[in-house]
Structures are given as structure tokens and as C-alpha cells.
CSV table of C-alpha atoms in Angstrom, one decimal:
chain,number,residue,atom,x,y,z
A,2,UNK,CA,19.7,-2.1,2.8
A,3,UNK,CA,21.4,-1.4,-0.9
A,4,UNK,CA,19.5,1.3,-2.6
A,5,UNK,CA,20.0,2.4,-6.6
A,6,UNK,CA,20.1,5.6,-7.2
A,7,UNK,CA,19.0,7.5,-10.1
A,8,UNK,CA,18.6,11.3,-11.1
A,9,UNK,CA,16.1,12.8,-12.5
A,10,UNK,CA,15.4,16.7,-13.9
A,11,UNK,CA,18.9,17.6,-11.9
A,12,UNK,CA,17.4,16.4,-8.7
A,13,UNK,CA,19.0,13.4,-7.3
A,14,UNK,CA,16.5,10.8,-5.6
A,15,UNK,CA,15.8,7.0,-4.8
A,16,UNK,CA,13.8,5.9,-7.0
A,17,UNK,CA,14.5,2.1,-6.7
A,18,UNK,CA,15.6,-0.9,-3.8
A,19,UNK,CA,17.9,-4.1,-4.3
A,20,UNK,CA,16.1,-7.1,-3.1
A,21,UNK,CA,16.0,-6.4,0.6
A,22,UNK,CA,18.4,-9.3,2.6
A,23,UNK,CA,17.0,-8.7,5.8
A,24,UNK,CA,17.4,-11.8,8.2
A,25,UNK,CA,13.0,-12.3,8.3
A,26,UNK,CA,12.6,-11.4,5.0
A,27,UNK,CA,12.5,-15.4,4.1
A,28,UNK,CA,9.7,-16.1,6.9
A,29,UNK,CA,7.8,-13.0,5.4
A,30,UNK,CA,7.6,-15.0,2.1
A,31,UNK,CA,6.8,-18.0,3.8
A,32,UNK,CA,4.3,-16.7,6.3
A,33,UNK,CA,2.4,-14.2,3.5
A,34,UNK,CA,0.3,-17.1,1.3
A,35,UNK,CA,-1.0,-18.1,5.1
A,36,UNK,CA,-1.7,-15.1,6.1
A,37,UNK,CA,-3.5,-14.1,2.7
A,38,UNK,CA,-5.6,-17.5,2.5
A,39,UNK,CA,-6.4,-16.8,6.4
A,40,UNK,CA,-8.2,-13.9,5.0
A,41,UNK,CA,-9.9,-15.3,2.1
A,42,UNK,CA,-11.0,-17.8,3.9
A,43,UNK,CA,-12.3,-15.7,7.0
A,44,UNK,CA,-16.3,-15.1,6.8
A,45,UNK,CA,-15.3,-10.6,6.3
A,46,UNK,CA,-13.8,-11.9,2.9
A,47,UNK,CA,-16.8,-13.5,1.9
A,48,UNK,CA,-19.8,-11.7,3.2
A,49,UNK,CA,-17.5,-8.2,1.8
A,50,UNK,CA,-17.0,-9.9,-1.7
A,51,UNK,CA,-13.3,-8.0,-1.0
A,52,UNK,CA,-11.4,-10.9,-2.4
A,53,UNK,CA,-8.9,-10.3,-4.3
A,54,UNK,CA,-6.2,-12.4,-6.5
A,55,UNK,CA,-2.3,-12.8,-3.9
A,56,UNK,CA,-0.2,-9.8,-4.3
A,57,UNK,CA,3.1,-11.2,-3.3
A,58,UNK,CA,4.9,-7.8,-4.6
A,59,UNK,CA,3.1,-5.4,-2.5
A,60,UNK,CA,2.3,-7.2,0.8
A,61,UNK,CA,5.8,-9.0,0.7
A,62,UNK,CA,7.7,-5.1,0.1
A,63,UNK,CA,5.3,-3.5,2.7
A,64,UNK,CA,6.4,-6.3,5.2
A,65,UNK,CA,9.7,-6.4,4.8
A,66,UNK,CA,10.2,-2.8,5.1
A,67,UNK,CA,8.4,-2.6,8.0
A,68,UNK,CA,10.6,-5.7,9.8
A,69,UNK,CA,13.6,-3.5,8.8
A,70,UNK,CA,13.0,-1.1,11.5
A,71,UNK,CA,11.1,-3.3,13.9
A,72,UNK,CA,13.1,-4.9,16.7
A,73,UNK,CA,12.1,-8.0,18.5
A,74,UNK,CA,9.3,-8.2,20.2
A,75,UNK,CA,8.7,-4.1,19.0
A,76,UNK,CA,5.1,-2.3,18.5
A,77,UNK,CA,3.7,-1.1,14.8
A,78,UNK,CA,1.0,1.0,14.3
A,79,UNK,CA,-0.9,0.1,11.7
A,80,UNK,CA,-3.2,3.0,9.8
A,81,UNK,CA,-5.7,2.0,7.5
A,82,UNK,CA,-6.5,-2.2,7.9
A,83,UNK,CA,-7.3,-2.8,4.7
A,84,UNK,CA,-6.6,-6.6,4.2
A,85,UNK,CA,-4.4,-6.6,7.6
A,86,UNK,CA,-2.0,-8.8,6.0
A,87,UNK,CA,1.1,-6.3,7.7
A,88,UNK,CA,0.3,-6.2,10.7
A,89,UNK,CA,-1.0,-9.7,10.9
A,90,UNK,CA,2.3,-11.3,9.6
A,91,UNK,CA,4.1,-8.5,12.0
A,92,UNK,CA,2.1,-10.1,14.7
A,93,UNK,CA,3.6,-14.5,13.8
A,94,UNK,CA,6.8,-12.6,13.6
A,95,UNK,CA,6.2,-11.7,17.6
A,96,UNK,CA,5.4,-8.0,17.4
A,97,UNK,CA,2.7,-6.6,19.3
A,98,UNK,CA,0.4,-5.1,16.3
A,99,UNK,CA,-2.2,-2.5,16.5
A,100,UNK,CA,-4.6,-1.4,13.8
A,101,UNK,CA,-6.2,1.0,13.7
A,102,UNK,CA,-9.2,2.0,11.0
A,103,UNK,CA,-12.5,4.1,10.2
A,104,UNK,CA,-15.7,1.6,9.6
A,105,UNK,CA,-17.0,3.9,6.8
A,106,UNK,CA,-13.7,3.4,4.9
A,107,UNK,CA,-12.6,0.4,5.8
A,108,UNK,CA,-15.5,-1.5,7.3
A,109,UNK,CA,-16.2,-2.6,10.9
A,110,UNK,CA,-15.5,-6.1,9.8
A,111,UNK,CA,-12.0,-6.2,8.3
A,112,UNK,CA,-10.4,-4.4,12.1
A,113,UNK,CA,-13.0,-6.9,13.6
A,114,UNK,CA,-11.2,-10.1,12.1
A,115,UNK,CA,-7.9,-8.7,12.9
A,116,UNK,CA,-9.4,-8.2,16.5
A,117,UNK,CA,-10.3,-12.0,17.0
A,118,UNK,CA,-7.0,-13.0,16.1
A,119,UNK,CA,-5.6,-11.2,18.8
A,120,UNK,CA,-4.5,-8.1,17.5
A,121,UNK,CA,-4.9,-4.5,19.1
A,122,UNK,CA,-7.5,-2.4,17.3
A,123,UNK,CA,-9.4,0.8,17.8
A,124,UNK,CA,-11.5,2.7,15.2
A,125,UNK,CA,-11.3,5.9,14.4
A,126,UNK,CA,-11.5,8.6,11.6
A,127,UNK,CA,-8.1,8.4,10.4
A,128,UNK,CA,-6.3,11.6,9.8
A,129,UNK,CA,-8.9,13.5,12.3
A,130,UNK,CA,-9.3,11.8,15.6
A,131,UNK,CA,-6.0,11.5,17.8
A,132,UNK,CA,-4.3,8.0,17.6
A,133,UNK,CA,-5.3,5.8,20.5
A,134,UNK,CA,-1.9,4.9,22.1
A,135,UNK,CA,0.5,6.9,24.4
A,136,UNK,CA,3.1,9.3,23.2
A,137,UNK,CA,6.6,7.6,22.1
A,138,UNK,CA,5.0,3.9,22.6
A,139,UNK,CA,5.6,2.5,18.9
A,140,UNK,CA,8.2,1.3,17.2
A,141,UNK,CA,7.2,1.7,13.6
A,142,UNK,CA,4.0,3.3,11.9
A,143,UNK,CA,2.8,1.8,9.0
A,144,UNK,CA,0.4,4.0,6.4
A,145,UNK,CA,-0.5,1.8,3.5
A,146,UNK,CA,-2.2,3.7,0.8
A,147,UNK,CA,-4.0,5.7,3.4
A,148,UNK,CA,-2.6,9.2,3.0
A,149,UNK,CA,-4.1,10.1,-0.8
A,150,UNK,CA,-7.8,9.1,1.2
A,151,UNK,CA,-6.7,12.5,3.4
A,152,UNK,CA,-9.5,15.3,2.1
A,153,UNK,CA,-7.4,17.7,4.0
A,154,UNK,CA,-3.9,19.0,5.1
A,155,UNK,CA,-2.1,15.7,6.4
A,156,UNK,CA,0.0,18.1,8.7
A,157,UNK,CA,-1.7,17.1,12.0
A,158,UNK,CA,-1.9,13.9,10.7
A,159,UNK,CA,1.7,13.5,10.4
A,160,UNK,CA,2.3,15.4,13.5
A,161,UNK,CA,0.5,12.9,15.3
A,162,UNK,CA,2.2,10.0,13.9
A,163,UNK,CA,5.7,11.9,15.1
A,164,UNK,CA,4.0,12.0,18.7
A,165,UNK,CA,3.6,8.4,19.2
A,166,UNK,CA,6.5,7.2,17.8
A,167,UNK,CA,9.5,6.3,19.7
A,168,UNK,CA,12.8,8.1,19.6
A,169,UNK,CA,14.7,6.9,16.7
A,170,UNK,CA,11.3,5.3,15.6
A,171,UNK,CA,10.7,5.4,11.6
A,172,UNK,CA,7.3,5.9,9.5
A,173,UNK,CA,6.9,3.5,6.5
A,174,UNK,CA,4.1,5.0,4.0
A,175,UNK,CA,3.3,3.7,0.5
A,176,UNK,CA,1.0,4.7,-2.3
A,177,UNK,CA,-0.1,5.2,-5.2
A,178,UNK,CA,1.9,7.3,-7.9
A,179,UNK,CA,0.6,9.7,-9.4
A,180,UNK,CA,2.2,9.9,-12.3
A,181,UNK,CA,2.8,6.2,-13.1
A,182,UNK,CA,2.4,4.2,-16.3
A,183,UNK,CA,-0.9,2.8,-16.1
A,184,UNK,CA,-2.0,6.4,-15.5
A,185,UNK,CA,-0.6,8.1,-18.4
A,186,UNK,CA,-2.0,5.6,-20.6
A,187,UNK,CA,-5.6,5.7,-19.6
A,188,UNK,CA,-5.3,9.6,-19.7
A,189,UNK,CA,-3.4,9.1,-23.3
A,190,UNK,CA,-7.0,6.6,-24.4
A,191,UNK,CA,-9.5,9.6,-22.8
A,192,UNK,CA,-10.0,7.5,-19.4
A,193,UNK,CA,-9.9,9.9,-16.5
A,194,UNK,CA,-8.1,8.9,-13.2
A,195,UNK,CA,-10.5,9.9,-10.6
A,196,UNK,CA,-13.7,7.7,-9.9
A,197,UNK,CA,-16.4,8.7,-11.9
A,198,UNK,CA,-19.1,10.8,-10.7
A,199,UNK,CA,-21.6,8.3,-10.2
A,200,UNK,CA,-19.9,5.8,-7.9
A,201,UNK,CA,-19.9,8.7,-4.9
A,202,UNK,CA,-22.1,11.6,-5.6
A,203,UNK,CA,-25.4,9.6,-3.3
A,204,UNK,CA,-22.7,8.9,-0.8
A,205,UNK,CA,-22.1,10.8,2.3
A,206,UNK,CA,-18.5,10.4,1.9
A,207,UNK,CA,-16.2,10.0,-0.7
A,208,UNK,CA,-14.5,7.3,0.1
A,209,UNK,CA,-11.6,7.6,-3.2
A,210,UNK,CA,-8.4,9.4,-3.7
A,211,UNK,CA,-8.1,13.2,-2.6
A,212,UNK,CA,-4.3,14.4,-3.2
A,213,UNK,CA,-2.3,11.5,-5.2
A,214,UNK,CA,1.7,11.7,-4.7
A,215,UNK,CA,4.8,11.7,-6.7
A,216,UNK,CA,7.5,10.4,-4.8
A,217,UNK,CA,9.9,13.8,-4.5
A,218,UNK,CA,6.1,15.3,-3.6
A,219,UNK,CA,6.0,11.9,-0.4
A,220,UNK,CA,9.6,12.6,0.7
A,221,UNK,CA,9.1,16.8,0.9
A,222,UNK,CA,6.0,15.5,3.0
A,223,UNK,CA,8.2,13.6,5.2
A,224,UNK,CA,11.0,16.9,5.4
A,225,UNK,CA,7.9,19.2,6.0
A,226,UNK,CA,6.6,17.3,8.8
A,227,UNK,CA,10.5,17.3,10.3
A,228,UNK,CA,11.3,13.5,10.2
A,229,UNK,CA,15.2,12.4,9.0
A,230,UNK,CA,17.1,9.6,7.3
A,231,UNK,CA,14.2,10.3,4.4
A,232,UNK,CA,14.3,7.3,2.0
A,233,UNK,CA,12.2,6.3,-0.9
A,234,UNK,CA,11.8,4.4,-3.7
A,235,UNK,CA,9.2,2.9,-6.3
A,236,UNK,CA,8.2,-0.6,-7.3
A,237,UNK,CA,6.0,-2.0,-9.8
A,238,UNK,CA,2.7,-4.0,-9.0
A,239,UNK,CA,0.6,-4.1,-11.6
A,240,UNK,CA,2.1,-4.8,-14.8
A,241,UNK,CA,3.8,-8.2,-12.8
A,242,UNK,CA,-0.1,-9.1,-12.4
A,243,UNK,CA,-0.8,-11.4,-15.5
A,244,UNK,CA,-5.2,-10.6,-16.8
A,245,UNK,CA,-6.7,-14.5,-15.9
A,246,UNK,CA,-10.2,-13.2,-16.7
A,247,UNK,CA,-12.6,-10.2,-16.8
A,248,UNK,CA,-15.5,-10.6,-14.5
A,249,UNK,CA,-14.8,-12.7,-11.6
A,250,UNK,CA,-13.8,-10.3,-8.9
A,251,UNK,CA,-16.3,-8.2,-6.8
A,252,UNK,CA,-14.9,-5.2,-4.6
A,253,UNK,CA,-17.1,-3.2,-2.2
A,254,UNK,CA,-19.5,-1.3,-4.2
A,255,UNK,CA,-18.0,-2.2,-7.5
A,256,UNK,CA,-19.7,-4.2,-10.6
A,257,UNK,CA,-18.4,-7.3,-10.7
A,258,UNK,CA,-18.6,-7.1,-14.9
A,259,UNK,CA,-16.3,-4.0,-14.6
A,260,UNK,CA,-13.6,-5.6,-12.7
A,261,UNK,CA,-10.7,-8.2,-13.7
A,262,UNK,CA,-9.0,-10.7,-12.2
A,263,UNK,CA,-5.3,-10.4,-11.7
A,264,UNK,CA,-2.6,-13.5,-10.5
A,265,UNK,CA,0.7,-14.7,-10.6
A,266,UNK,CA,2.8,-15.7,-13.8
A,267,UNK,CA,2.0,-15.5,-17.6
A,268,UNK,CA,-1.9,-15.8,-19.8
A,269,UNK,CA,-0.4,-16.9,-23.0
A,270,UNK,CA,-3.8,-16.6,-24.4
A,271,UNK,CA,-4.4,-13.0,-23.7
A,272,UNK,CA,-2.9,-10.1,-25.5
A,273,UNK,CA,-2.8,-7.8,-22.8
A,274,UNK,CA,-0.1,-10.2,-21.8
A,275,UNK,CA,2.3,-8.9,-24.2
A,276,UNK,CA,1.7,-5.3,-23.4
A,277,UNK,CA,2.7,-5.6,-20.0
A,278,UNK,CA,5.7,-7.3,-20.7
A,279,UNK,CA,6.6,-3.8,-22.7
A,280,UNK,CA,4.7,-1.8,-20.1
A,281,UNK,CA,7.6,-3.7,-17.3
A,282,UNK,CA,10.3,-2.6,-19.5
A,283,UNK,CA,9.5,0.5,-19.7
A,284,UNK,CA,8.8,0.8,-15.8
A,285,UNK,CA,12.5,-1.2,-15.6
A,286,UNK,CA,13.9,1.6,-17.6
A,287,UNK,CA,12.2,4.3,-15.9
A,288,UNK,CA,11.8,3.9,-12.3
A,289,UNK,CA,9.5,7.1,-12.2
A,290,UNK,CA,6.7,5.1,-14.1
A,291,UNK,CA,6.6,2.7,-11.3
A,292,UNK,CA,3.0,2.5,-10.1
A,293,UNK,CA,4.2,2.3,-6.3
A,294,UNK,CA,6.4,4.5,-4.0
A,295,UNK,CA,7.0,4.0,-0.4
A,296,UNK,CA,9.0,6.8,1.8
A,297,UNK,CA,10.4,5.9,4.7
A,298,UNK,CA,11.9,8.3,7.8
A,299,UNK,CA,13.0,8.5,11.3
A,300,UNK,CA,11.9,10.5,13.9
């Protein structure tokens, strides 16, 4: 694994990866566009209206991070199913996969696909109820974009992922940053970054963001909660998303005319097109406006 390094206000961290050479990171790439048209084609994507544009840059990262520390035949934890596309692409790679997820978040049905396709997976209310599986039986734990949904302190949370872990086993986390690019602009044009009002306050639970993360705030996280070898970095996802269309996508709960549809390579005919191409130098330039950050350490 080559890392870059850069420094930043006197404190020296990683803020960026190489391309990662890993011997299964060419099988990830091939296996991912299955694995994601498995799930748009599977009757959760449909009957959730959850189906998003690929996102090769995320999914593909995620995964090969996670093979990095996963040996042959080895167990990952998966926290928070979302599309499943990890542990699922973990699981044609030969790992033994579980997922784990809470129905109100998540929905019965995305764990339930992974489920019939032969994965482990047990619902729970992530961050509060104990992990299912036995102390020091997993290999890695995977938490993507999980821990800013944490209302509360994610110190038993973390402790918890330490006590199934294996010795010498490592946590991969991603999320969102906090203080990325796309989010200092819409603060800069008077658009606040939390969800509006009105999209939770007849809910029960609110489902959106509690704490967001800057990556020195993930890795003291990861030192707090006593893991080693801390590593992170940040990547850029959205601004390599080129704007197809608005109006075509419909997420859980969301107005399909307030939503766009992102996908792979370059809208000539759309001037957001050329803003992003300024927006990616700028995020090329400086790593801490990168809209992703992943930490990884070792028990």
C-alpha cells in the first residue's frame, strides 16, 4: 500500500492513497458492475425506488480496502447494508460475509436480499444492541457511512467492534467529510447541510446525519477507542459523477423532482459539467476538500 502524504496546519496526516495494487483488486473491478446490476435488478431495488446511477469510485475503494486485510477464506463484518455491494463482492471473492442492519434505517428488505443470496445477516439497532457474533471471530469490520447516523457517543460502539474482532484484525470505516467541497459551497449559496426540518420532524426517528467527521476528527476516533497502525485518507466521489439529468432518480422518502441523476464520464451539454471539472482540481490540489475519508486500524 503506497500512501501520499501531506501536511496540513503543522499536523502531519494522510490525506490521500496511490492506486491500491493489491493482487484482487482487478476481480473487484470486474466483479462490482455484476454485483451492482444484481441489485438493480433484484425486486428490493424496485419495489424501494433505491436505484441509484454505478459508483465505481466508492464501492470499488471500499472493496479493495477491505480485501487488503482479508485473508483467504476470512470473515467481514459488515455494519450498515446499505446497497450490500461489499460484502456481497467479499462473499464471490470466498469470504464468509455477514451483515448486519436496523429495518428502520436500512429496511428489512435490502439485509433480506443479501440473506437469499447466501449471506449471514442479523438485524439490529446498530450502535446500541451487541453485535451478533462471538468475541475475536472476524477478520475485518466494515462501517460504511454508518457512524455519522450514531445519535450518541460511538464509544461502546467502537468497543464492540474491538470485541469481535480478531487479534491483529483491522476496522475499515468511511464517511462523509464534513468539511468538503460540495459543502462549503452550498453553505457559501445559503443551502444548509443538515436535512431540512420537514423531511423528519412526523418521523419517529431521524434517520440523517448526527455528528459528521473530519478525517484528523475519524483517526482521533480510532486512537480514542485504542486501535493501532491508524491510517486514513480521502477520495473524491462526487465531482467524478457527470449531471445526466434532473428528475429521474427516486430515493426512499425523497421527491423524485428534487433529486438528479449522476453516471460515468462527461455531459457536454450541461454546464455543471465544467464546474466540476474546476471543483476536481481543486479537490486534486487540496486533498482536505475531498468529499470522502476512510480510516483504517488494527486491533
Amino acid at each position: 500500500m503506497n500512501w501520499t502524504l501531506f501536511t496540513t496546519k503543522g499536523e502531519t496526516d494522510y490525506y490521500s492513497m496511490n492506486d491500491p495494487t493489491i493482487a484482487s483488486k482487478k476481480s473487484i473491478e470486474e466483479i462490482y458492475p455484476e454485483v451492482f446490476k444484481e441489485y438493480l435488478d433484484s425486486n428490493y431495488a424496485r419495489e424501494s425506488g433505491f436505484r441509484p446511477m454505478l459508483q465505481t469510485r466508492l464501492h470499488v475503494t471500499e472493496s479493495v480496502q477491505v480485501a487488503e486485510f482479508l485473508p483467504p477464506g476470512g470473515t467481514l463484518l459488515d455494519i450498515g447494508t446499505g446497497f450490500g455491494i461489499v460484502p456481497r463482492i467479499m462473499q464471490r471473492l470466498g469470504a464468509h460475509a455477514i451483515s448486519a442492519d436496523f429495518p428502520t434505517t436500512g429496511g428489512s428488505g435490502a439485509l433480506q436480499r443479501l440473506i437469499d443470496l447466501g449471506i449471514e445477516g442479523h438485524f439490529l439497532q446498530v450502535g446500541i444492541d451487541p453485535l451478533p457474533v462471538p468475541d475475536e471471530s472476524v477478520d475485518v469490520v466494515f462501517v460504511g457511512n454508518v457512524i455519522e447516523h450514531l445519535p450518541h457517543s460511538p464509544r461502546a460502539f467502537m468497543a464492540d467492534i474491538k470485541r469481535v474482532l480478531k487479534p491483529g484484525g483491522h476496522l475499515v470505516m468511511d464517511t462523509k467529510n464534513a468539511i468538503d467541497l460540495k459543502t462549503r459551497l452550498k453553505v457559501l449559496f445559503g443551502v444548509p447541510n443538515w436535512p431540512p426540518i420537514g423531511t423528519f420532524f412526523h418521523a419517529d426517528f431521524n434517520a440523517h446525519h448526527h455528528k459528521e467527521y473530519t478525517l484528523a476528527e475519524l483517526k482521533q476516533l480510532f486512537e480514542l477507542a485504542g486501535f493501532a497502525s491508524i491510517q486514513g485518507y480521502a477520495f473524491e466521489c462526487f465531482f467524478f459523477q457527470s449531471l445526466k439529468r434532473l428528475g429521474t432518480i427516486q430515493a426512499m422518502g425523497a421527491p423524485r423532482s428534487e433529486l438528479s441523476e449522476f453516471g460515468e464520464g462527461f455531459n457536454f451539454l450541461h454546464p455543471y459539467e465544467y464546474g466540476r471539472i474546476v471543483a476536481l482540481l481543486l479537490t486534486k490540489l487540496f486533498p482536505h476538500l475531498r468529499d470522502c475519508i476512510m480510516v483504517t486500524g488494527r486491533k
